[in-house]
Amino acid sequence: MPLKEMYSDAFPIGILGLGYVGLPLAILSAQKGFQVFGIDHNKERIREIERGNSRLVDVNDDDLSILLQNNNLSLSSSCEDLARCRAVFICVSTSLTNKGEPDHSHLLSAVEKTATYVKPGTLIIIESTCAPGTTQEIILPLIQAKEFHVGENLFLAYSPERIDPGNKFYSLGNIPKLVSGITPSCRLAALDLYEKLNIPTVAVKNTTVAELAKVLENTYRDVNIALVNELAKICPKYGIDVWEVVRAAASKPFGFQPFYPGPGVGGSCIPKDSSYLIHWAQKNNTPALLVETARRTNENMPEYTLGQVERFLKEKNLRLEGSKVMVLGTTYKKDVGDLRGSPALELIKLLISRNVIVSYHDPFIEKLEMDSLTLPGKELTNEVLKLQDCVVLAVSHSYYKISRLTSAADKILDLTGTLPGNIVNGERKGK
Ligand SMILES: NC(=O)c1ccc[n+]([C@@H]2O[C@H](COP(=O)([O-])OP(=O)(O)OC[C@H]3O[C@@H](n4cnc5c(N)ncnc54)[C@H](O)[C@@H]3O)[C@@H](O)[C@H]2O)c1
């Protein structure tokens, strides 16, 4: 049967992994009329979503509750429902091992389970980010081991997710998906499904190109952030405000995209994806030296920021040890409640290790759990601010308007370049 006909109606779809990537896709698919089976091996996550709590800034919890009530979206921690699905998206987490190598264990386990349950004719689309070559070299053999003939009675595609949680302009429905397949028929089936979901697509030649393109996108950010972080270390020695320099350069209407310095690069994606590229290059003895340097530069930024706090306090004749430092913003980026890989959290740990009396505020985070320590957030009041020796603005959440911070104006170390006339990188702006 031609593929177009095979996938002509709204058919049951399975989605494995209901996090930042999988849940919005499950909701969109259900809203487009597909019967969606959402699966996550974390039972607590399933219970949370069942209560109508997405925990995600881009998901409307009322929309979620309606889809659950109407049974457009069913939830489970087991994979049995995959036997009813004609397409399965795999959106599980991928990470790094302690040695910094790609850790695809969740992805491979999800593929293994999917291939155990699905019926012939099913389309499997991998959306998780993975090291270049993974779909062709590791996932394909796993599926073939289940006696499937890929491109004939099972269709395997790779389409990396590119969402940017918290982005008000770009989301699932208007970010083009790169779409690749093990065979042309696999790619065609995936393109057809995204078309039904009304998601724009860009077809690419094969799965390794799509994997590498995804990894390149985030490495590009890592390298450019490292460049401005390097500049941010040089500029204070010349009394220059690095933010002014970046803004000035950004006035060029072509050929320059602004990136901004900060306490480091966090999140579950950028550091990991650069590391995938580094690892892939090393495998063939062609090291990605620029990327390796960028990674090291960004990894060292929390340590550098600790030095900034120390210098800031020294200007006030205060020692780091025993000083009161409040960190504003702990998540890995603005207006998102995600702590994964957060450099601000790393900074807090470093401050604690130097016996600083640390407190924090974050509109998204009630308490921080760090190893054996739980640190509850403080309210952001004038009284609390007045008690501090230094207030580090680490994340430019929209909540942090200058009007909220006036009582601490002379104590703010602004790592985000958002407050006018305050201290940036240990130097007064416009000095
Ligand atoms: N978060 C982002 O902004 C973003 C953007 C683009 C791409 N990605 C990539 O997409 C993938 C998913 O990222 P995320 O942020 O949604 O992760 P997440 O941690 O928010 O969600 C992943 C979910 O998968 C579940 N899971 C893990 N293994 C499973 C298994 N074997 N079976 C069923 N469920 C399983 C986890 O319990 C978790 O709920 C990663 O590869 C990530 O790099 C993430």
PDB file of N, CA and C in Angstrom, residues 241-244 247 260-263 328-329 334-335 391-403 405 412-425 429:
ATOM      1  N   ASP A 241      32.940  48.335  28.949  1.00  0.00           N
ATOM      2  CA  ASP A 241      31.731  47.565  29.240  1.00  0.00           C
ATOM      3  C   ASP A 241      31.465  46.609  28.070  1.00  0.00           C
ATOM      4  N   VAL A 242      31.618  45.315  28.323  1.00  0.00           N
ATOM      5  CA  VAL A 242      31.476  44.327  27.246  1.00  0.00           C
ATOM      6  C   VAL A 242      30.081  44.355  26.616  1.00  0.00           C
ATOM      7  N   TRP A 243      29.075  44.683  27.425  1.00  0.00           N
ATOM      8  CA  TRP A 243      27.703  44.719  26.897  1.00  0.00           C
ATOM      9  C   TRP A 243      27.568  45.814  25.854  1.00  0.00           C
ATOM     10  N   GLU A 244      28.222  46.951  26.147  1.00  0.00           N
ATOM     11  CA  GLU A 244      28.165  48.057  25.187  1.00  0.00           C
ATOM     12  C   GLU A 244      28.845  47.635  23.883  1.00  0.00           C
ATOM     13  N   ARG A 247      26.510  45.253  21.990  1.00  0.00           N
ATOM     14  CA  ARG A 247      25.387  46.015  21.396  1.00  0.00           C
ATOM     15  C   ARG A 247      25.860  46.826  20.198  1.00  0.00           C
ATOM     16  N   TYR A 260      25.664  36.850  24.413  1.00  0.00           N
ATOM     17  CA  TYR A 260      25.947  37.651  25.600  1.00  0.00           C
ATOM     18  C   TYR A 260      26.695  36.836  26.651  1.00  0.00           C
ATOM     19  N   PRO A 261      27.584  37.509  27.388  1.00  0.00           N
ATOM     20  CA  PRO A 261      28.329  36.777  28.416  1.00  0.00           C
ATOM     21  C   PRO A 261      27.454  36.470  29.628  1.00  0.00           C
ATOM     22  N   GLY A 262      27.954  35.652  30.516  1.00  0.00           N
ATOM     23  CA  GLY A 262      27.201  35.301  31.716  1.00  0.00           C
ATOM     24  C   GLY A 262      27.996  34.353  32.575  1.00  0.00           C
ATOM     25  N   PRO A 263      27.340  33.785  33.596  1.00  0.00           N
ATOM     26  CA  PRO A 263      28.070  32.929  34.535  1.00  0.00           C
ATOM     27  C   PRO A 263      28.350  31.530  33.995  1.00  0.00           C
ATOM     28  N   LEU A 328      20.331  36.254  42.663  1.00  0.00           N
ATOM     29  CA  LEU A 328      18.992  36.424  42.075  1.00  0.00           C
ATOM     30  C   LEU A 328      18.934  35.636  40.763  1.00  0.00           C
ATOM     31  N   GLY A 329      18.096  34.631  40.746  1.00  0.00           N
ATOM     32  CA  GLY A 329      17.979  33.769  39.563  1.00  0.00           C
ATOM     33  C   GLY A 329      18.893  32.559  39.691  1.00  0.00           C
ATOM     34  N   LYS A 334      16.577  32.635  31.463  1.00  0.00           N
ATOM     35  CA  LYS A 334      15.513  33.574  31.794  1.00  0.00           C
ATOM     36  C   LYS A 334      14.105  32.968  31.694  1.00  0.00           C
ATOM     37  N   ASP A 335      13.281  33.250  32.686  1.00  0.00           N
ATOM     38  CA  ASP A 335      11.841  32.976  32.645  1.00  0.00           C
ATOM     39  C   ASP A 335      11.474  31.515  32.436  1.00  0.00           C
ATOM     40  N   VAL A 391      24.724  41.476  45.926  1.00  0.00           N
ATOM     41  CA  VAL A 391      23.558  40.828  45.306  1.00  0.00           C
ATOM     42  C   VAL A 391      23.953  40.512  43.866  1.00  0.00           C
ATOM     43  N   VAL A 392      24.008  39.223  43.546  1.00  0.00           N
ATOM     44  CA  VAL A 392      24.460  38.816  42.205  1.00  0.00           C
ATOM     45  C   VAL A 392      23.224  38.589  41.336  1.00  0.00           C
ATOM     46  N   LEU A 393      23.045  39.424  40.332  1.00  0.00           N
ATOM     47  CA  LEU A 393      21.948  39.166  39.386  1.00  0.00           C
ATOM     48  C   LEU A 393      22.471  38.175  38.354  1.00  0.00           C
ATOM     49  N   ALA A 394      22.069  36.907  38.521  1.00  0.00           N
ATOM     50  CA  ALA A 394      22.656  35.833  37.712  1.00  0.00           C
ATOM     51  C   ALA A 394      21.786  35.466  36.513  1.00  0.00           C
ATOM     52  N   VAL A 395      20.467  35.663  36.640  1.00  0.00           N
ATOM     53  CA  VAL A 395      19.543  35.319  35.545  1.00  0.00           C
ATOM     54  C   VAL A 395      18.573  36.484  35.381  1.00  0.00           C
ATOM     55  N   SER A 396      18.383  36.934  34.147  1.00  0.00           N
ATOM     56  CA  SER A 396      17.571  38.148  33.943  1.00  0.00           C
ATOM     57  C   SER A 396      16.086  37.814  33.817  1.00  0.00           C
ATOM     58  N   HIS A 397      15.535  37.097  34.833  1.00  0.00           N
ATOM     59  CA  HIS A 397      14.088  36.848  34.810  1.00  0.00           C
ATOM     60  C   HIS A 397      13.356  38.189  34.678  1.00  0.00           C
ATOM     61  N   SER A 398      12.237  38.193  33.945  1.00  0.00           N
ATOM     62  CA  SER A 398      11.475  39.442  33.756  1.00  0.00           C
ATOM     63  C   SER A 398      11.078  40.051  35.103  1.00  0.00           C
ATOM     64  N   TYR A 399      10.966  39.211  36.136  1.00  0.00           N
ATOM     65  CA  TYR A 399      10.572  39.651  37.477  1.00  0.00           C
ATOM     66  C   TYR A 399      11.524  40.714  38.029  1.00  0.00           C
ATOM     67  N   TYR A 400      12.810  40.625  37.617  1.00  0.00           N
ATOM     68  CA  TYR A 400      13.818  41.508  38.205  1.00  0.00           C
ATOM     69  C   TYR A 400      13.854  42.859  37.507  1.00  0.00           C
ATOM     70  N   LYS A 401      12.865  43.673  37.869  1.00  0.00           N
ATOM     71  CA  LYS A 401      12.830  45.054  37.364  1.00  0.00           C
ATOM     72  C   LYS A 401      13.714  45.883  38.296  1.00  0.00           C
ATOM     73  N   ILE A 402      14.301  46.947  37.773  1.00  0.00           N
ATOM     74  CA  ILE A 402      15.179  47.801  38.584  1.00  0.00           C
ATOM     75  C   ILE A 402      14.433  48.329  39.816  1.00  0.00           C
ATOM     76  N   SER A 403      13.094  48.580  39.651  1.00  0.00           N
ATOM     77  CA  SER A 403      12.321  49.139  40.777  1.00  0.00           C
ATOM     78  C   SER A 403      12.318  48.196  41.988  1.00  0.00           C
ATOM     79  N   LEU A 405      14.808  46.480  42.942  1.00  0.00           N
ATOM     80  CA  LEU A 405      16.173  46.276  43.436  1.00  0.00           C
ATOM     81  C   LEU A 405      16.835  47.563  43.900  1.00  0.00           C
ATOM     82  N   ILE A 412      24.810  45.569  43.674  1.00  0.00           N
ATOM     83  CA  ILE A 412      24.465  44.588  42.633  1.00  0.00           C
ATOM     84  C   ILE A 412      25.631  44.309  41.689  1.00  0.00           C
ATOM     85  N   LEU A 413      25.932  43.045  41.557  1.00  0.00           N
ATOM     86  CA  LEU A 413      26.867  42.592  40.533  1.00  0.00           C
ATOM     87  C   LEU A 413      25.994  41.977  39.441  1.00  0.00           C
ATOM     88  N   ASP A 414      25.828  42.739  38.357  1.00  0.00           N
ATOM     89  CA  ASP A 414      24.892  42.320  37.308  1.00  0.00           C
ATOM     90  C   ASP A 414      25.633  41.488  36.258  1.00  0.00           C
ATOM     91  N   LEU A 415      25.366  40.202  36.237  1.00  0.00           N
ATOM     92  CA  LEU A 415      26.025  39.317  35.259  1.00  0.00           C
ATOM     93  C   LEU A 415      25.226  39.234  33.964  1.00  0.00           C
ATOM     94  N   THR A 416      24.083  39.949  33.931  1.00  0.00           N
ATOM     95  CA  THR A 416      23.160  39.774  32.808  1.00  0.00           C
ATOM     96  C   THR A 416      23.087  40.994  31.896  1.00  0.00           C
ATOM     97  N   GLY A 417      23.702  42.090  32.303  1.00  0.00           N
ATOM     98  CA  GLY A 417      23.698  43.290  31.468  1.00  0.00           C
ATOM     99  C   GLY A 417      22.329  43.918  31.320  1.00  0.00           C
ATOM    100  N   THR A 418      21.441  43.670  32.295  1.00  0.00           N
ATOM    101  CA  THR A 418      20.087  44.204  32.127  1.00  0.00           C
ATOM    102  C   THR A 418      19.831  45.479  32.929  1.00  0.00           C
ATOM    103  N   LEU A 419      20.590  45.699  33.996  1.00  0.00           N
ATOM    104  CA  LEU A 419      20.285  46.855  34.842  1.00  0.00           C
ATOM    105  C   LEU A 419      21.111  48.064  34.402  1.00  0.00           C
ATOM    106  N   PRO A 420      20.453  49.181  34.165  1.00  0.00           N
ATOM    107  CA  PRO A 420      21.221  50.349  33.720  1.00  0.00           C
ATOM    108  C   PRO A 420      22.029  50.937  34.875  1.00  0.00           C
ATOM    109  N   GLY A 421      23.244  51.381  34.558  1.00  0.00           N
ATOM    110  CA  GLY A 421      24.037  52.133  35.536  1.00  0.00           C
ATOM    111  C   GLY A 421      24.552  51.319  36.708  1.00  0.00           C
ATOM    112  N   ASN A 422      24.471  50.013  36.628  1.00  0.00           N
ATOM    113  CA  ASN A 422      24.977  49.224  37.747  1.00  0.00           C
ATOM    114  C   ASN A 422      26.335  48.631  37.439  1.00  0.00           C
ATOM    115  N   ILE A 423      26.715  47.692  38.286  1.00  0.00           N
ATOM    116  CA  ILE A 423      28.065  47.161  38.145  1.00  0.00           C
ATOM    117  C   ILE A 423      28.044  45.948  37.226  1.00  0.00           C
ATOM    118  N   VAL A 424      28.929  45.943  36.265  1.00  0.00           N
ATOM    119  CA  VAL A 424      29.008  44.811  35.346  1.00  0.00           C
ATOM    120  C   VAL A 424      30.405  44.240  35.413  1.00  0.00           C
ATOM    121  N   ASN A 425      30.483  42.973  35.650  1.00  0.00           N
ATOM    122  CA  ASN A 425      31.782  42.306  35.671  1.00  0.00           C
ATOM    123  C   ASN A 425      32.786  43.027  36.563  1.00  0.00           C
ATOM    124  N   LYS A 429      29.418  50.409  34.799  1.00  0.00           N
ATOM    125  CA  LYS A 429      29.166  50.674  33.374  1.00  0.00           C
ATOM    126  C   LYS A 429      29.522  52.116  33.052  1.00  0.00           C
TER     127      LYS A 429
END
